[in-house]
Coordinates of N, CA and C in Angstrom, one line a residue:
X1 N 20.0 14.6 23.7 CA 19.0 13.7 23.1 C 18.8 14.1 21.6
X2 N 18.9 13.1 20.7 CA 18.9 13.2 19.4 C 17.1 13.0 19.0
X3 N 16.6 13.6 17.8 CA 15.4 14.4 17.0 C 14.6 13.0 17.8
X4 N 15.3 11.4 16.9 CA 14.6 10.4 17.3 C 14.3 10.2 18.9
X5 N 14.9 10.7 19.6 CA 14.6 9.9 21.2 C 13.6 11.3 21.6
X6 N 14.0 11.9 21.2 CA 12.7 13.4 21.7 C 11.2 13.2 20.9
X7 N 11.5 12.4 19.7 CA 10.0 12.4 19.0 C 9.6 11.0 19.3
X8 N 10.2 10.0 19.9 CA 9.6 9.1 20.2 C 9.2 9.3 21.9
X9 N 10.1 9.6 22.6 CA 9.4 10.1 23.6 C 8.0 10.9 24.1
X10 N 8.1 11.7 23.1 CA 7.0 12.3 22.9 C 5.3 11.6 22.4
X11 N 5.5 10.8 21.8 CA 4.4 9.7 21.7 C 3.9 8.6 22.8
X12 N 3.3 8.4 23.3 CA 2.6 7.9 24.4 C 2.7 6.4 23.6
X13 N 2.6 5.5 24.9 CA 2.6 4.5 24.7 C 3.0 3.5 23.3
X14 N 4.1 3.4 23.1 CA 5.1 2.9 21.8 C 4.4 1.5 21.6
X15 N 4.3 0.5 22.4 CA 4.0 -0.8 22.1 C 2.6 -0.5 21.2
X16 N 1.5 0.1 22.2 CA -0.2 -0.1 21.6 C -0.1 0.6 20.2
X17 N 0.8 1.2 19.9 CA 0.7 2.1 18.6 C 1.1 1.2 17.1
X18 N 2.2 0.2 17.7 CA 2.5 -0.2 16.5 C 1.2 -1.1 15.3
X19 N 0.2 -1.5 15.8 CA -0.6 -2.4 15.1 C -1.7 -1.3 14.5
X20 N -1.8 0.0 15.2 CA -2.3 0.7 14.7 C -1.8 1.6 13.8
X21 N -0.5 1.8 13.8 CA 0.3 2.6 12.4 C 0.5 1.6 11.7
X22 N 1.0 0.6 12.1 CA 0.5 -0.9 10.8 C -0.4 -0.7 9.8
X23 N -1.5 -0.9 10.7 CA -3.1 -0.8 9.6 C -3.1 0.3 9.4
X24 N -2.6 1.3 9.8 CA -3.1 2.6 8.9 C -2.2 2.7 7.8
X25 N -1.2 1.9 7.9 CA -0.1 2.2 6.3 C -0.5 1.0 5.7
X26 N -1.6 -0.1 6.3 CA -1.6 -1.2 5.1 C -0.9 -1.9 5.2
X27 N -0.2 -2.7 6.5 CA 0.7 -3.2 6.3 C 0.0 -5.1 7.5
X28 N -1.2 -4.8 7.4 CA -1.4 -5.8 8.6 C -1.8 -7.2 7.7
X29 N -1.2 -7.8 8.1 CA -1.3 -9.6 7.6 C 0.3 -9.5 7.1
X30 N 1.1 -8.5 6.7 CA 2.3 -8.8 6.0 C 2.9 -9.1 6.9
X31 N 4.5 -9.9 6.7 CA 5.7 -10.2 7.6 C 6.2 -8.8 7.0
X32 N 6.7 -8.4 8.1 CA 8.1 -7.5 8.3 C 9.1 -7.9 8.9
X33 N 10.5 -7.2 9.1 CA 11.4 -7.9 9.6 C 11.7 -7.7 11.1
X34 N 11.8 -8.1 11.5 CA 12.1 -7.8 13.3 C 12.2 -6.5 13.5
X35 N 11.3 -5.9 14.3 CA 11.9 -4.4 14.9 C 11.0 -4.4 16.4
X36 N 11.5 -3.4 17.0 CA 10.4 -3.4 18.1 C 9.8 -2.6 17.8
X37 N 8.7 -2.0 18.5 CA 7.9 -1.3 18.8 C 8.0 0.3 18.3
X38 N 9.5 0.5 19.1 CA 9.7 2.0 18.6 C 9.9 2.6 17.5
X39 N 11.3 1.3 16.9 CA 11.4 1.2 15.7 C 10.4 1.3 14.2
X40 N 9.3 0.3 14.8 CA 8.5 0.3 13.6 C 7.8 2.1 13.6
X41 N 7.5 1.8 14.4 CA 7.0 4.1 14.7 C 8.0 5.0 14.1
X42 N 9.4 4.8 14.7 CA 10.1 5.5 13.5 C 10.2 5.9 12.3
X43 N 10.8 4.5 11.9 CA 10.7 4.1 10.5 C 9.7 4.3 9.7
X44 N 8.3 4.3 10.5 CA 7.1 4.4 8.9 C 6.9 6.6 9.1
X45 N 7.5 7.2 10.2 CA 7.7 8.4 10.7 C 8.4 9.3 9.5
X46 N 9.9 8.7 9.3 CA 10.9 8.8 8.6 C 10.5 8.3 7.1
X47 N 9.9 9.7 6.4 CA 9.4 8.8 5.3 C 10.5 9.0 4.0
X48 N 11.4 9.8 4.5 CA 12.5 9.6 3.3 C 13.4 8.8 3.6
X49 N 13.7 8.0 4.6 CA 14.6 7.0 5.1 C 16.1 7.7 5.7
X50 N 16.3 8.5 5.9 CA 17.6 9.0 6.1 C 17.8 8.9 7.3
X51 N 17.0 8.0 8.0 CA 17.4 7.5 9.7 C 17.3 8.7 10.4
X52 N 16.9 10.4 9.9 CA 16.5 11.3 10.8 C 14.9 11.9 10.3
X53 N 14.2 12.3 11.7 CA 13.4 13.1 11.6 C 13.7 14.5 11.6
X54 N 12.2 14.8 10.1 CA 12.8 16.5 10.5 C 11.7 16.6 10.8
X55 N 11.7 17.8 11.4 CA 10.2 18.4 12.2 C 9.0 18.1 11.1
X56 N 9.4 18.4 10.1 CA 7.9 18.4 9.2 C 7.4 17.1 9.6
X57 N 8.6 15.9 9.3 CA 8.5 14.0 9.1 C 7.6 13.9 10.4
X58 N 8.1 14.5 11.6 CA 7.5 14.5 12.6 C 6.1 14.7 12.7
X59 N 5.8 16.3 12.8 CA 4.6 17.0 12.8 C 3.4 15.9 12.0
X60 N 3.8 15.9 10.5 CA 2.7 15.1 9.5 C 2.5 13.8 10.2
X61 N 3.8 13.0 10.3 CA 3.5 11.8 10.9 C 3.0 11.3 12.3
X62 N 2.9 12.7 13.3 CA 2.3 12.4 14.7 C 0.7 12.5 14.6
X63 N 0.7 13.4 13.4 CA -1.1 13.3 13.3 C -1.7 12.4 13.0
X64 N -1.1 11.7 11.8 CA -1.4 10.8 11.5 C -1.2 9.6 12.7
X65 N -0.7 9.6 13.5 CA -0.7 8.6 14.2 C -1.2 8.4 15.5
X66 N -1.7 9.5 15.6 CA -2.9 10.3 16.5 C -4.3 9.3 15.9
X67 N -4.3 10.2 14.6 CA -5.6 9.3 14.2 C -5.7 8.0 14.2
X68 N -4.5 7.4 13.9 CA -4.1 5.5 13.9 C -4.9 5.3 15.7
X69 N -4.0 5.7 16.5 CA -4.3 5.1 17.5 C -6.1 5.4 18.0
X70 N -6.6 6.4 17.8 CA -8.0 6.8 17.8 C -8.5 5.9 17.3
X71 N -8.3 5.6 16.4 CA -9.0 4.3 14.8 C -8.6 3.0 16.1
X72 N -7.5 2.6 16.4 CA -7.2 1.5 17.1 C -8.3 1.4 18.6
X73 N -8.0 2.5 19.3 CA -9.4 2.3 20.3 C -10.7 2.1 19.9
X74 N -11.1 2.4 19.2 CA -13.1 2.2 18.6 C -12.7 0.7 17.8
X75 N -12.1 0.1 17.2 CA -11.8 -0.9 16.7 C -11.5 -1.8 18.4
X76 N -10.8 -1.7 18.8 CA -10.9 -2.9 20.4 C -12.0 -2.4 20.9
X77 N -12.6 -1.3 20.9 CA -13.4 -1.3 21.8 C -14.8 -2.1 21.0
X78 N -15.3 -2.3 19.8 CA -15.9 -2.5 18.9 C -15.7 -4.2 19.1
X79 N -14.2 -4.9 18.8 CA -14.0 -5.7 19.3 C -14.8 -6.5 20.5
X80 N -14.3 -6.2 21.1 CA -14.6 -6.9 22.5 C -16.1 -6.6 23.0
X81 N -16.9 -5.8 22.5 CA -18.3 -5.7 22.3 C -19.5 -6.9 21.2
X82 N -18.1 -6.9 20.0 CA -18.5 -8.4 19.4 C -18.0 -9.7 20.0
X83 N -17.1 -10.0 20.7 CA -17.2 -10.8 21.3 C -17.4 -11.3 22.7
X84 N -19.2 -11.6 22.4 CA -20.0 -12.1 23.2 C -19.7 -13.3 24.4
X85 N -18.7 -14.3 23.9 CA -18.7 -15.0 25.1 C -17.2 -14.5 25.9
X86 N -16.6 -13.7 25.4 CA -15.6 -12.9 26.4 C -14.1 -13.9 26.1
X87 N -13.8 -14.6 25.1 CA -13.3 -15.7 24.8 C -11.9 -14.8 24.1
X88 N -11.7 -13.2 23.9 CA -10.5 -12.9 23.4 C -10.4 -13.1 22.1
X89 N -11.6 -13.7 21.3 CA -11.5 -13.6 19.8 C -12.8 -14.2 19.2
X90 N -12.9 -13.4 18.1 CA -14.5 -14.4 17.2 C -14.6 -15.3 16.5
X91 N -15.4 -16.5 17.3 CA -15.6 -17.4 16.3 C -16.7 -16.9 15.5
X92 N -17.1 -17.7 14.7 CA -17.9 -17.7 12.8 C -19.0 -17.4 13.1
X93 N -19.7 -17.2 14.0 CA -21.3 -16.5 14.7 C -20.9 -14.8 15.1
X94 N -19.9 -14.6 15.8 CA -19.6 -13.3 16.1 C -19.0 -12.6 14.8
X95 N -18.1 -13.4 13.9 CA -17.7 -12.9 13.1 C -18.9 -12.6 11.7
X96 N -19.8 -13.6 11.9 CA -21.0 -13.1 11.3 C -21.8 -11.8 11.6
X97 N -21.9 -11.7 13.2 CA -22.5 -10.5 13.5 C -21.8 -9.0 12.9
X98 N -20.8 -9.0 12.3 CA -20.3 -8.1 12.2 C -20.8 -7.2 11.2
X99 N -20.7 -5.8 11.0 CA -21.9 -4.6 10.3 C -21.0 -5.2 9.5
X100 N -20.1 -5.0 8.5 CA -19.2 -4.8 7.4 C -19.9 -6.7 7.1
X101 N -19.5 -7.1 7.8 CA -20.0 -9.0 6.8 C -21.5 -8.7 6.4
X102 N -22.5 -8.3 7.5 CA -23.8 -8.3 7.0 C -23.8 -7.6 6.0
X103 N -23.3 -6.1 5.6 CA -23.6 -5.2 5.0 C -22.9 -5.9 3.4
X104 N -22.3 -6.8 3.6 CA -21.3 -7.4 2.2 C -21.9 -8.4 1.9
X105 N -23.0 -9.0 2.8 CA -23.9 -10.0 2.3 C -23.0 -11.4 1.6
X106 N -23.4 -11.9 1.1 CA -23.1 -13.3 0.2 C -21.8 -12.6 -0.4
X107 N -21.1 -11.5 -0.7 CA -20.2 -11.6 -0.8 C -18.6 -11.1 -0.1
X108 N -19.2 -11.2 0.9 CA -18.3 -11.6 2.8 C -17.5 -12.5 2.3
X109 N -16.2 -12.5 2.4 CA -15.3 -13.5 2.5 C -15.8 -14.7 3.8
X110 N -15.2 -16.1 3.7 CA -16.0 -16.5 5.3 C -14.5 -16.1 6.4
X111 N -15.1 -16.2 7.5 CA -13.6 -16.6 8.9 C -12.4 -16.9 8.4
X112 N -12.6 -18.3 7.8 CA -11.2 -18.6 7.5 C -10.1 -17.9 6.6
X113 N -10.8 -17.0 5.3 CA -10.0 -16.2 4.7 C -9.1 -15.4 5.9
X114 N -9.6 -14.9 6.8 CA -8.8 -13.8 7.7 C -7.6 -14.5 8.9
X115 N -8.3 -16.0 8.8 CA -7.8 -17.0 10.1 C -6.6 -17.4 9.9
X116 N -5.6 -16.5 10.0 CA -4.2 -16.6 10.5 C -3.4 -17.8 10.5
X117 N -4.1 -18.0 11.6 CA -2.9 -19.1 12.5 C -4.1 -20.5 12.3
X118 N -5.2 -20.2 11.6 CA -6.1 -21.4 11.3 C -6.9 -22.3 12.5
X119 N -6.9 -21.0 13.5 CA -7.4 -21.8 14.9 C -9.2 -22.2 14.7
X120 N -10.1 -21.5 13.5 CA -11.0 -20.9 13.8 C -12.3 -20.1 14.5
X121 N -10.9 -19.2 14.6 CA -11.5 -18.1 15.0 C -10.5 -16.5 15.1
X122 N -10.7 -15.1 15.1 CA -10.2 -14.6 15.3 C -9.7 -13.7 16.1
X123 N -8.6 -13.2 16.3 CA -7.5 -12.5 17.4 C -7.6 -11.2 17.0
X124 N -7.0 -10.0 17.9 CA -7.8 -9.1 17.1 C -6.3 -8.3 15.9
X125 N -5.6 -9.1 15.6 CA -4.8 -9.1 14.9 C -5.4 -9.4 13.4
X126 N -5.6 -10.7 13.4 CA -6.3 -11.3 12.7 C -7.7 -10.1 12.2
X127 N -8.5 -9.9 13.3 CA -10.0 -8.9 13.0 C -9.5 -7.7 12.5
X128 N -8.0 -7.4 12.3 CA -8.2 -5.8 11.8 C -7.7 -6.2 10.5
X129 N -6.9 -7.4 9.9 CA -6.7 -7.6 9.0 C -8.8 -7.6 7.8
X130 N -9.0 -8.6 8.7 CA -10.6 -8.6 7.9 C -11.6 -7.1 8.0
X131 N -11.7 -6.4 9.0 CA -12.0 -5.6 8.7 C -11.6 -4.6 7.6
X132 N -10.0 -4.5 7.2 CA -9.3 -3.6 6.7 C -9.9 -4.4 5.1
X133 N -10.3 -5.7 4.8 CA -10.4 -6.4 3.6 C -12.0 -5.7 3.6
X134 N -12.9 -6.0 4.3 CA -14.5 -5.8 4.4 C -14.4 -4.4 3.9
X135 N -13.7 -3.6 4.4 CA -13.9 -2.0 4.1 C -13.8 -1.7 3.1
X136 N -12.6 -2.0 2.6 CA -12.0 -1.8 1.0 C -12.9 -2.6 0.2
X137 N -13.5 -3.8 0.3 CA -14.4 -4.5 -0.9 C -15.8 -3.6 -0.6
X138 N -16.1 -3.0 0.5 CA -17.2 -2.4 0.3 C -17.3 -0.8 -0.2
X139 N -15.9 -0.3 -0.3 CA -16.0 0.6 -0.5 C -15.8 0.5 -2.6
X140 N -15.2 -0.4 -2.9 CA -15.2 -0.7 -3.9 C -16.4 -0.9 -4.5
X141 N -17.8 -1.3 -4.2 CA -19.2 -2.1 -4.3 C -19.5 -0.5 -4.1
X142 N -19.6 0.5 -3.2 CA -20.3 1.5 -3.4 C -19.6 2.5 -4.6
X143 N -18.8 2.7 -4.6 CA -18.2 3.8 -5.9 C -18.7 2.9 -7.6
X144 N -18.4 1.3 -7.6 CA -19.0 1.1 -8.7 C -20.4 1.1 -9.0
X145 N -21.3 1.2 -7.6 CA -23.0 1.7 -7.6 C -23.2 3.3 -8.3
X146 N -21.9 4.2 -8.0 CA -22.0 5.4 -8.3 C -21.4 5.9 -9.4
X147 N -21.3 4.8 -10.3 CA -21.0 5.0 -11.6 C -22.3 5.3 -12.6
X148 N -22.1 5.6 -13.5 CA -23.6 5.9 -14.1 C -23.9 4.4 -15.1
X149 N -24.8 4.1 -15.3 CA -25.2 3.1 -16.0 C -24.0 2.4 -17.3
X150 N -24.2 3.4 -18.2 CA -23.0 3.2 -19.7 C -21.9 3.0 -19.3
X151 N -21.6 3.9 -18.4 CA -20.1 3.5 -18.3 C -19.9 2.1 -17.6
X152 N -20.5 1.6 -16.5 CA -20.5 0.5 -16.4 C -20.6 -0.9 -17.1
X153 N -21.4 -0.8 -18.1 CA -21.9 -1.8 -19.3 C -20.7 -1.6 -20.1
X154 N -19.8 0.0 -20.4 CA -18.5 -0.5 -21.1 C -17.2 -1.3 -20.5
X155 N -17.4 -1.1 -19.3 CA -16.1 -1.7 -18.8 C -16.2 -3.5 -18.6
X156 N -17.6 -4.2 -18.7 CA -18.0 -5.4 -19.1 C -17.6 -6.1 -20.3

């Protein structure tokens, strides 16, 4: 058994993982090219590309992927707590309930910015892409609160 089939083996559940190492590298709403499951875990594993793991590629990358899938449970489980009629996705009332849209106020993207496939409403494909946007614009909104006055007025 070669480094790859021992370190993928070693990871639990290969399918549920990929959308979670997705969004943890930043990569959800993009097209990629066909791979399965295992593959995509590999490959973002293997960060010098040389088609092998070395123990380190391994070790760094299982932690990290530990925490992806952790982040991926409280996110479905968070999911499906906002959606109230049990419908498998949020329409524009649930997607409003959401802490990150209230807390962004008036400047929340609406539904359809995140709406995929333009059904309106969202899948939780779709929901991790918006959350992953809501986070990053809010985390941007607090660091420029924590700028000091001047320097803010210079960069105007």
């Amino acid at each position: 058994m070669n480094v790859r089939a021992v370190a993928l083996a070693a990871i639990p559940s290969i399918p549920m993982l990929c959308i979670a190492w997705t969004a943890m590298a930043g990569q959800v709403g993009h097209s990629a090219p066909a791979m399965d499951g295992s593959s995509k875990v590999f490959a973002a594993l293997d960060v010098d590309h040389d088609g092998d793991l070395s123990p380190e590629e391994f070790r760094k990358g299982y932690s990290g992927l530990r925490q992806a899938i952790a982040l991926e449970v409280r996110l479905r489980e968070q999911f499906q707590a906002i959606d109230a009629d049990r419908s498998g996705a949020l329409d524009a009332a649930e997607y409003a309930s959401l802490a990150l849209v209230k807390r962004a106020g008036q400047t929340a993207p609406g539904l359809p910015a995140f709406d995929a496939n333009k059904d309106q409403k969202l899948e939780f494909e779709e929901y991790l892409a918006a959350v992953r946007a809501l986070f990053v614009q809010g985390r941007k909104v607090r660091e420029n609160a924590l700028q000091p006055e001047n320097e803010s007025r210079e960069r105007r």
